[in-house]
Amino acid sequence: MTHQRGSLQRKYRKNGETWILRYRVTAVDGRRVENTIPVGLLRDFPKEKDAWREVDKLGLAVRINEAACPGRIRFNALCEHYLKADFGADAVRPKSDNTTAITQHIVRDYLIARWGNEIAEDIKPLDIQRWLKSLNTDNELAWTTIAKMRGVMSRIYKVGMLHELVLTNPVLHVQTRSKSSYRAIVITPQQTLTILNSLRAVLHRTLVLTCAATALRSSEILALRWADILWEEKRIRVSKRWADGKDGQTKTDASDGYVPLHSILAQHLQEWKARTPYWKDIDFVFPSLKAEGRVPLTPSAFVADHLRPAAKKAGVQIEDGQRFGLHNLRHSLSNWLVNKAKVEPKTVQGILRHSRIQTTLDLYTQEDSDEARAAQGEFLQALGMRSELVQ
């Protein structure tokens, strides 16, 4: 059998001059007809040899020689194409650095590791589902993580179909569980006060107080500079988060905004600003003193060395290996505002900057047992039941 390599041609398209791979296929009536596949923009591959490397990387030679129709591309090549198309110039929505890193981890360390050498359209839905289930039973991965992997794998096929590399998406028939078994530890205001009193450093006390009162995510609070504290406007600007040692985009569009700054919190922040050696507008509000303020403090070290011990001392039940950190303060504020203070959920949604109120109610607010008991008592009284024990 004669294997064809095809030929490369430069062609102008809407998004710029593009390399096109030309090759011939056999139509259903037996005629040999020309077909083309876009390889990439000329600005990304200025020389023809660069474009040929991309052809090999995407597995296009495999496709044009193994079949006369789409579908014979190997899964690893389909993945590489997805990472380039969905995170590159053709992406409809920009992705944050954190999203990019997580997606690449899923694609390379799990999906390609398992399915990379197989022809993409030969992968069966049942085999995918059994593999995903084994990640839970054998690897003990959470179902929420597995559901995210399923979503990424499905997206790989969708992008492949958009670019006419495959005809079907076997992941559409695959089922997973997506409900998380994680239940955040919620602490009371009294426990929070005990934690604050246990922290010796003003830096640490102010950090915990600010996090507890604003429900800022740890990455957001670490990214704060003094210029973000808008004293006159009585609010704090949230426009970035600290990730991978640099500023990045906020988690969602809804996260980019403001949180209130009460006068009590403002007073504590002003007292800290008067004591910190890094008080300029460009300085971090919660700097690493060891790094001389060049970066914010390290949250994992702070939690392990200070926050968790202080929480246990305050009577918070934390099992070995159980997650507890600054994020629990976010859950705790939401829970207290909705269940105890009876603040309107829409207001709490605004404080937490959730795009959907259902996230606030389902994930960040737990059932209040005191309220549940009181409601049950009202029902029993409506039934005419006596409050004394029935003999």
Short mmCIF file of C-alpha atoms in Angstrom, two decimals:
data_model
loop_
_atom_site.label_atom_id
_atom_site.label_comp_id
_atom_site.label_asym_id
_atom_site.label_seq_id
_atom_site.Cartn_x
_atom_site.Cartn_y
_atom_site.Cartn_z
CA MET A 1 0.00 0.00 0.00
CA THR A 2 1.32 3.47 -0.93
CA HIS A 3 1.31 5.92 1.97
CA GLN A 4 0.71 9.56 1.17
CA ARG A 5 2.33 12.45 2.97
CA GLY A 6 0.17 15.16 1.45
CA SER A 7 1.39 18.64 0.74
CA LEU A 8 1.36 21.92 2.63
CA GLN A 9 -0.04 25.11 1.20
CA ARG A 10 -0.32 28.60 2.65
CA LYS A 11 -3.83 30.04 2.40
CA TYR A 12 -5.31 33.26 3.71
CA ARG A 13 -8.22 32.87 6.12
CA LYS A 14 -10.21 35.22 8.32
CA ASN A 15 -7.86 34.84 11.28
CA GLY A 16 -4.71 35.16 9.20
CA GLU A 17 -2.50 33.27 6.79
CA THR A 18 -2.79 29.55 7.55
CA TRP A 19 -0.95 26.35 6.71
CA ILE A 20 -3.29 23.85 4.99
CA LEU A 21 -2.51 20.14 4.59
CA ARG A 22 -3.76 18.91 1.20
CA TYR A 23 -4.30 15.22 0.52
CA ARG A 24 -6.48 12.95 -1.58
CA VAL A 25 -9.15 10.52 -0.41
CA THR A 26 -11.35 7.98 -2.14
CA ALA A 27 -14.99 9.02 -2.33
CA VAL A 28 -17.88 6.55 -2.04
CA ASP A 29 -18.13 6.36 -5.85
CA GLY A 30 -14.46 5.42 -6.17
CA ARG A 31 -13.22 8.80 -7.40
CA ARG A 32 -10.07 10.31 -5.89
CA VAL A 33 -10.88 13.76 -4.53
CA GLU A 34 -8.81 16.36 -2.76
CA ASN A 35 -9.35 17.12 0.93
CA THR A 36 -7.76 19.67 3.25
CA ILE A 37 -7.06 20.07 6.97
CA PRO A 38 -5.99 23.34 8.63
CA VAL A 39 -2.69 22.89 10.49
CA GLY A 40 -2.03 26.26 12.11
CA LEU A 41 -1.35 29.94 11.55
CA LEU A 42 1.75 31.08 9.68
CA ARG A 43 2.69 33.35 12.57
CA ASP A 44 2.86 30.29 14.85
CA PHE A 45 4.78 28.18 12.31
CA PRO A 46 6.84 30.60 10.17
CA LYS A 47 8.74 27.84 8.36
CA GLU A 48 7.35 24.88 6.44
CA LYS A 49 9.38 22.45 8.53
CA ASP A 50 7.67 23.84 11.63
CA ALA A 51 4.28 23.17 10.05
CA TRP A 52 5.32 19.60 9.21
CA ARG A 53 6.29 19.03 12.84
CA GLU A 54 2.80 20.17 13.82
CA VAL A 55 1.31 17.74 11.28
CA ASP A 56 3.19 14.90 12.94
CA LYS A 57 2.34 16.12 16.45
CA LEU A 58 -1.38 16.20 15.65
CA GLY A 59 -1.23 12.74 14.12
CA LEU A 60 -2.61 13.97 10.80
CA ALA A 61 -0.39 11.60 8.81
CA VAL A 62 -2.05 8.72 10.66
CA ARG A 63 -5.46 10.04 9.77
CA ILE A 64 -4.93 10.55 6.05
CA ASN A 65 -3.32 7.12 5.62
CA GLU A 66 -5.44 4.90 7.85
CA ALA A 67 -8.84 5.89 6.50
CA ALA A 68 -10.62 7.80 3.80
CA CYS A 69 -12.79 9.61 6.34
CA PRO A 70 -12.38 11.35 9.71
CA GLY A 71 -12.01 9.22 12.79
CA ARG A 72 -8.62 7.49 12.58
CA ILE A 73 -6.74 10.03 14.62
CA ARG A 74 -5.20 8.66 17.80
CA PHE A 75 -6.52 9.93 21.10
CA ASN A 76 -3.21 11.50 22.18
CA ALA A 77 -3.15 13.59 18.99
CA LEU A 78 -6.78 14.56 19.55
CA CYS A 79 -5.83 15.71 23.07
CA GLU A 80 -2.93 17.82 21.84
CA HIS A 81 -5.20 19.40 19.27
CA TYR A 82 -7.75 20.19 21.99
CA LEU A 83 -5.16 21.84 24.24
CA LYS A 84 -4.03 24.01 21.38
CA ALA A 85 -7.48 24.89 20.03
CA ASP A 86 -9.41 25.37 23.27
CA PHE A 87 -6.66 27.22 25.10
CA GLY A 88 -5.13 29.09 22.18
CA ALA A 89 -6.16 31.82 19.76
CA ASP A 90 -9.37 30.00 18.73
CA ALA A 91 -10.69 29.76 22.29
CA VAL A 92 -14.10 31.38 22.70
CA ARG A 93 -13.50 32.08 26.40
CA PRO A 94 -10.07 32.84 27.94
CA LYS A 95 -8.92 30.39 30.62
CA SER A 96 -7.14 31.31 33.84
CA ASP A 97 -3.65 29.96 34.56
CA ASN A 98 -5.13 27.75 37.27
CA THR A 99 -7.73 26.26 34.90
CA THR A 100 -5.07 25.67 32.27
CA ALA A 101 -2.78 23.87 34.72
CA ILE A 102 -5.58 21.66 36.09
CA THR A 103 -6.81 20.75 32.61
CA GLN A 104 -3.32 19.88 31.37
CA HIS A 105 -2.84 17.69 34.46
CA ILE A 106 -6.07 15.81 33.73
CA VAL A 107 -5.32 15.43 30.02
CA ARG A 108 -1.69 14.34 30.27
CA ASP A 109 -1.57 12.44 33.56
CA TYR A 110 -4.88 10.61 33.28
CA LEU A 111 -6.54 10.68 29.85
CA ILE A 112 -3.46 10.33 27.63
CA ALA A 113 -1.84 7.93 30.11
CA ARG A 114 -4.82 5.58 29.73
CA TRP A 115 -6.13 6.12 26.20
CA GLY A 116 -3.32 7.91 24.34
CA ASN A 117 -2.31 5.18 21.85
CA GLU A 118 -5.85 4.14 20.90
CA ILE A 119 -7.73 5.38 17.84
CA ALA A 120 -10.10 8.02 19.24
CA GLU A 121 -13.28 6.69 17.63
CA ASP A 122 -12.49 3.08 18.58
CA ILE A 123 -12.78 3.88 22.30
CA LYS A 124 -16.03 2.41 23.64
CA PRO A 125 -18.37 4.23 26.08
CA LEU A 126 -18.61 1.22 28.42
CA ASP A 127 -14.82 0.98 28.64
CA ILE A 128 -14.65 4.66 29.55
CA GLN A 129 -17.32 4.27 32.23
CA ARG A 130 -15.61 1.23 33.76
CA TRP A 131 -12.30 3.09 33.84
CA LEU A 132 -13.85 6.13 35.52
CA LYS A 133 -15.48 3.89 38.13
CA SER A 134 -12.13 2.22 38.82
CA LEU A 135 -10.63 5.63 39.56
CA ASN A 136 -13.04 5.81 42.48
CA THR A 137 -12.84 2.22 43.71
CA ASP A 138 -9.13 1.57 43.09
CA ASN A 139 -7.54 5.03 43.14
CA GLU A 140 -9.99 6.48 45.68
CA LEU A 141 -10.54 9.64 43.67
CA ALA A 142 -13.60 11.71 44.57
CA TRP A 143 -16.55 11.48 42.20
CA THR A 144 -16.46 15.25 41.71
CA THR A 145 -12.90 14.92 40.40
CA ILE A 146 -13.91 12.01 38.17
CA ALA A 147 -16.88 13.98 36.83
CA LYS A 148 -14.48 16.79 35.92
CA MET A 149 -12.32 14.27 34.02
CA ARG A 150 -15.38 13.06 32.13
CA GLY A 151 -16.21 16.65 31.23
CA VAL A 152 -12.71 17.31 29.91
CA MET A 153 -12.73 14.09 27.87
CA SER A 154 -16.10 14.97 26.38
CA ARG A 155 -14.83 18.44 25.53
CA ILE A 156 -11.85 16.92 23.73
CA TYR A 157 -14.20 15.04 21.42
CA LYS A 158 -16.45 18.09 20.91
CA VAL A 159 -13.51 20.21 19.78
CA GLY A 160 -12.37 17.32 17.58
CA MET A 161 -15.81 17.21 15.95
CA LEU A 162 -15.76 20.99 15.46
CA HIS A 163 -12.46 20.66 13.57
CA GLU A 164 -13.68 17.56 11.69
CA LEU A 165 -11.10 15.22 13.22
CA VAL A 166 -13.71 12.79 14.59
CA LEU A 167 -17.36 12.13 13.83
CA THR A 168 -18.69 10.91 17.20
CA ASN A 169 -18.32 11.54 20.92
CA PRO A 170 -18.42 8.27 22.93
CA VAL A 171 -18.33 10.16 26.24
CA LEU A 172 -21.90 11.41 25.76
CA HIS A 173 -23.20 7.98 26.83
CA VAL A 174 -20.97 7.74 29.91
CA GLN A 175 -22.41 8.32 33.38
CA THR A 176 -20.65 9.40 36.57
CA ARG A 177 -21.66 10.68 39.97
CA SER A 178 -21.05 14.38 40.58
CA LYS A 179 -22.26 15.01 44.13
CA SER A 180 -19.42 15.71 46.53
CA SER A 181 -19.21 13.86 49.84
CA TYR A 182 -17.19 16.74 51.26
CA ARG A 183 -18.84 18.61 54.13
CA ALA A 184 -16.97 21.66 55.34
CA ILE A 185 -16.23 22.15 59.03
CA VAL A 186 -18.26 25.16 60.13
CA ILE A 187 -17.14 27.12 63.18
CA THR A 188 -19.10 29.51 65.39
CA PRO A 189 -18.29 33.18 66.03
CA GLN A 190 -17.27 32.19 69.57
CA GLN A 191 -14.79 29.64 68.21
CA THR A 192 -13.49 32.21 65.74
CA LEU A 193 -12.89 34.65 68.60
CA THR A 194 -11.01 31.98 70.55
CA ILE A 195 -8.85 31.31 67.48
CA LEU A 196 -8.10 35.05 67.14
CA ASN A 197 -7.10 35.28 70.79
CA SER A 198 -4.77 32.28 70.34
CA LEU A 199 -2.84 33.88 67.49
CA ARG A 200 0.08 35.92 68.81
CA ALA A 201 1.17 37.74 65.66
CA VAL A 202 -0.87 40.79 64.62
CA LEU A 203 -0.35 39.75 60.99
CA HIS A 204 -2.00 36.38 61.62
CA ARG A 205 -4.86 37.79 63.70
CA THR A 206 -5.67 40.44 61.13
CA LEU A 207 -5.54 37.89 58.32
CA VAL A 208 -8.00 35.54 60.04
CA LEU A 209 -10.32 38.38 61.07
CA THR A 210 -10.38 39.77 57.53
CA CYS A 211 -11.01 36.36 56.02
CA ALA A 212 -13.74 35.56 58.56
CA ALA A 213 -15.53 38.89 58.05
CA THR A 214 -15.30 39.15 54.25
CA ALA A 215 -15.42 35.48 53.15
CA LEU A 216 -12.62 36.18 50.68
CA ARG A 217 -11.01 33.10 49.19
CA SER A 218 -7.46 32.53 50.43
CA SER A 219 -6.03 33.24 46.97
CA GLU A 220 -7.97 36.53 46.84
CA ILE A 221 -7.00 37.73 50.29
CA LEU A 222 -3.32 36.97 49.64
CA ALA A 223 -3.43 39.02 46.43
CA LEU A 224 -4.65 42.15 48.23
CA ARG A 225 -2.46 45.25 48.14
CA TRP A 226 -3.07 48.28 50.31
CA ALA A 227 -4.37 50.12 47.23
CA ASP A 228 -7.26 47.62 47.19
CA ILE A 229 -8.48 48.80 50.61
CA LEU A 230 -10.81 51.66 49.69
CA TRP A 231 -11.14 53.38 53.05
CA GLU A 232 -13.38 56.24 51.93
CA GLU A 233 -15.70 54.00 49.95
CA LYS A 234 -15.85 51.47 52.83
CA ARG A 235 -15.20 48.48 50.62
CA ILE A 236 -12.40 46.22 49.40
CA ARG A 237 -11.62 45.77 45.71
CA VAL A 238 -11.22 42.14 44.54
CA SER A 239 -9.75 42.04 41.04
CA LYS A 240 -7.18 39.22 41.11
CA ARG A 241 -5.98 36.16 42.98
CA TRP A 242 -2.54 34.89 43.92
CA ALA A 243 -1.74 31.56 42.23
CA ASP A 244 1.50 29.84 41.26
CA GLY A 245 3.57 32.71 42.65
CA LYS A 246 1.93 35.48 40.62
CA ASP A 247 -1.25 37.46 40.16
CA GLY A 248 -3.96 35.78 38.12
CA GLN A 249 -7.56 36.31 37.10
CA THR A 250 -10.33 35.88 39.63
CA LYS A 251 -11.99 32.46 39.79
CA THR A 252 -15.10 33.66 37.93
CA ASP A 253 -16.39 36.90 36.41
CA ALA A 254 -18.72 37.23 39.41
CA SER A 255 -15.71 37.04 41.75
CA ASP A 256 -14.32 40.26 40.26
CA GLY A 257 -15.93 42.97 42.37
CA TYR A 258 -16.09 44.38 45.88
CA VAL A 259 -16.76 43.22 49.44
CA PRO A 260 -17.91 45.53 52.24
CA LEU A 261 -15.49 47.08 54.73
CA HIS A 262 -17.15 47.69 58.09
CA SER A 263 -15.65 50.33 60.37
CA ILE A 264 -14.64 47.68 62.94
CA LEU A 265 -12.69 45.68 60.35
CA ALA A 266 -11.26 48.92 58.91
CA GLN A 267 -9.93 49.86 62.36
CA HIS A 268 -8.08 46.55 62.71
CA LEU A 269 -6.65 46.87 59.20
CA GLN A 270 -5.49 50.42 59.94
CA GLU A 271 -3.81 49.25 63.13
CA TRP A 272 -1.99 46.54 61.17
CA LYS A 273 -0.99 49.02 58.46
CA ALA A 274 0.56 51.25 61.13
CA ARG A 275 2.72 48.34 62.32
CA THR A 276 3.67 46.52 59.13
CA PRO A 277 6.97 47.49 57.48
CA TYR A 278 5.22 47.10 54.10
CA TRP A 279 2.54 49.80 54.08
CA LYS A 280 2.82 51.33 50.60
CA ASP A 281 -0.06 51.07 48.12
CA ILE A 282 1.80 48.47 46.05
CA ASP A 283 2.69 46.30 49.08
CA PHE A 284 0.82 43.15 50.05
CA VAL A 285 -1.60 43.56 52.93
CA PHE A 286 -0.52 40.17 54.30
CA PRO A 287 3.13 39.84 53.26
CA SER A 288 5.68 37.15 53.88
CA LEU A 289 8.00 38.72 56.42
CA LYS A 290 10.59 36.05 55.66
CA ALA A 291 10.57 37.07 51.98
CA GLU A 292 10.75 40.76 52.99
CA GLY A 293 7.33 41.49 51.54
CA ARG A 294 8.14 40.45 47.98
CA VAL A 295 5.33 37.86 48.07
CA PRO A 296 2.37 37.22 50.39
CA LEU A 297 2.67 34.70 53.20
CA THR A 298 2.37 31.02 52.36
CA PRO A 299 -1.16 29.84 53.24
CA SER A 300 -0.31 26.15 53.69
CA ALA A 301 2.45 26.92 56.18
CA PHE A 302 0.25 29.39 58.06
CA VAL A 303 -2.61 26.89 58.30
CA ALA A 304 -0.36 24.02 59.44
CA ASP A 305 1.69 26.03 61.93
CA HIS A 306 -0.91 28.43 63.32
CA LEU A 307 -4.55 28.13 62.18
CA ARG A 308 -5.16 24.39 62.70
CA PRO A 309 -3.52 24.30 66.17
CA ALA A 310 -5.50 27.38 67.21
CA ALA A 311 -8.74 25.83 65.90
CA LYS A 312 -8.17 22.59 67.80
CA LYS A 313 -7.45 24.62 70.93
CA ALA A 314 -10.79 26.38 70.36
CA GLY A 315 -12.57 23.03 70.44
CA VAL A 316 -13.04 22.55 66.69
CA GLN A 317 -13.19 18.82 65.94
CA ILE A 318 -10.64 18.22 63.18
CA GLU A 319 -9.65 14.64 62.40
CA ASP A 320 -6.18 13.77 61.16
CA GLY A 321 -6.13 14.28 57.39
CA GLN A 322 -9.40 16.25 57.43
CA ARG A 323 -9.40 19.45 55.41
CA PHE A 324 -9.45 22.68 57.40
CA GLY A 325 -8.10 26.05 56.40
CA LEU A 326 -8.99 29.63 55.56
CA HIS A 327 -11.75 28.43 53.23
CA ASN A 328 -13.68 27.11 56.24
CA LEU A 329 -14.04 30.71 57.43
CA ARG A 330 -15.84 31.44 54.16
CA HIS A 331 -18.26 28.57 54.74
CA SER A 332 -18.76 29.62 58.36
CA LEU A 333 -19.71 33.20 57.53
CA SER A 334 -22.21 32.08 54.90
CA ASN A 335 -23.77 29.56 57.26
CA TRP A 336 -24.06 32.05 60.14
CA LEU A 337 -25.49 34.85 58.00
CA VAL A 338 -28.24 32.67 56.51
CA ASN A 339 -29.15 30.47 59.49
CA LYS A 340 -28.50 32.67 62.52
CA ALA A 341 -28.58 36.30 61.40
CA LYS A 342 -31.41 35.61 58.91
CA VAL A 343 -29.75 37.72 56.24
CA GLU A 344 -31.40 37.51 52.83
CA PRO A 345 -29.68 34.78 50.75
CA LYS A 346 -29.33 37.25 47.87
CA THR A 347 -27.25 39.52 50.11
CA VAL A 348 -25.07 36.60 51.19
CA GLN A 349 -24.64 35.64 47.53
CA GLY A 350 -23.33 39.15 46.87
CA ILE A 351 -20.85 38.95 49.76
CA LEU A 352 -19.52 35.58 48.58
CA ARG A 353 -19.68 36.79 44.94
CA HIS A 354 -21.30 33.62 43.65
CA SER A 355 -22.73 33.75 40.13
CA ARG A 356 -25.61 31.46 41.20
CA ILE A 357 -27.55 31.72 44.44
CA GLN A 358 -27.94 27.93 44.42
CA THR A 359 -24.20 27.63 45.06
CA THR A 360 -24.56 29.80 48.15
CA LEU A 361 -27.46 27.77 49.51
CA ASP A 362 -26.37 24.26 48.52
CA LEU A 363 -22.63 24.30 49.09
CA TYR A 364 -21.95 27.10 51.56
CA THR A 365 -24.93 26.89 53.90
CA GLN A 366 -25.56 23.83 56.03
CA GLU A 367 -28.72 22.84 57.82
CA ASP A 368 -29.06 24.54 61.20
CA SER A 369 -30.03 21.88 63.79
CA ASP A 370 -31.33 24.47 66.28
CA GLU A 371 -33.62 25.92 63.64
CA ALA A 372 -34.73 22.45 62.58
CA ARG A 373 -35.61 21.51 66.16
CA ALA A 374 -37.51 24.76 66.64
CA ALA A 375 -39.50 24.16 63.45
CA GLN A 376 -40.30 20.63 64.59
CA GLY A 377 -41.46 22.00 67.96
CA GLU A 378 -43.79 24.47 66.26
CA PHE A 379 -45.38 21.61 64.35
CA LEU A 380 -45.83 19.51 67.50
CA GLN A 381 -47.41 22.46 69.29
CA ALA A 382 -49.75 22.95 66.34
CA LEU A 383 -50.80 19.35 66.86
CA GLY A 384 -51.69 20.20 70.44
CA MET A 385 -48.93 18.02 71.91
CA ARG A 386 -47.91 18.82 75.49
CA SER A 387 -44.33 19.88 76.16
CA GLU A 388 -44.02 17.40 79.07
CA LEU A 389 -42.85 13.85 78.44
CA VAL A 390 -45.77 11.54 77.64
CA GLN A 391 -46.07 8.86 80.33
#
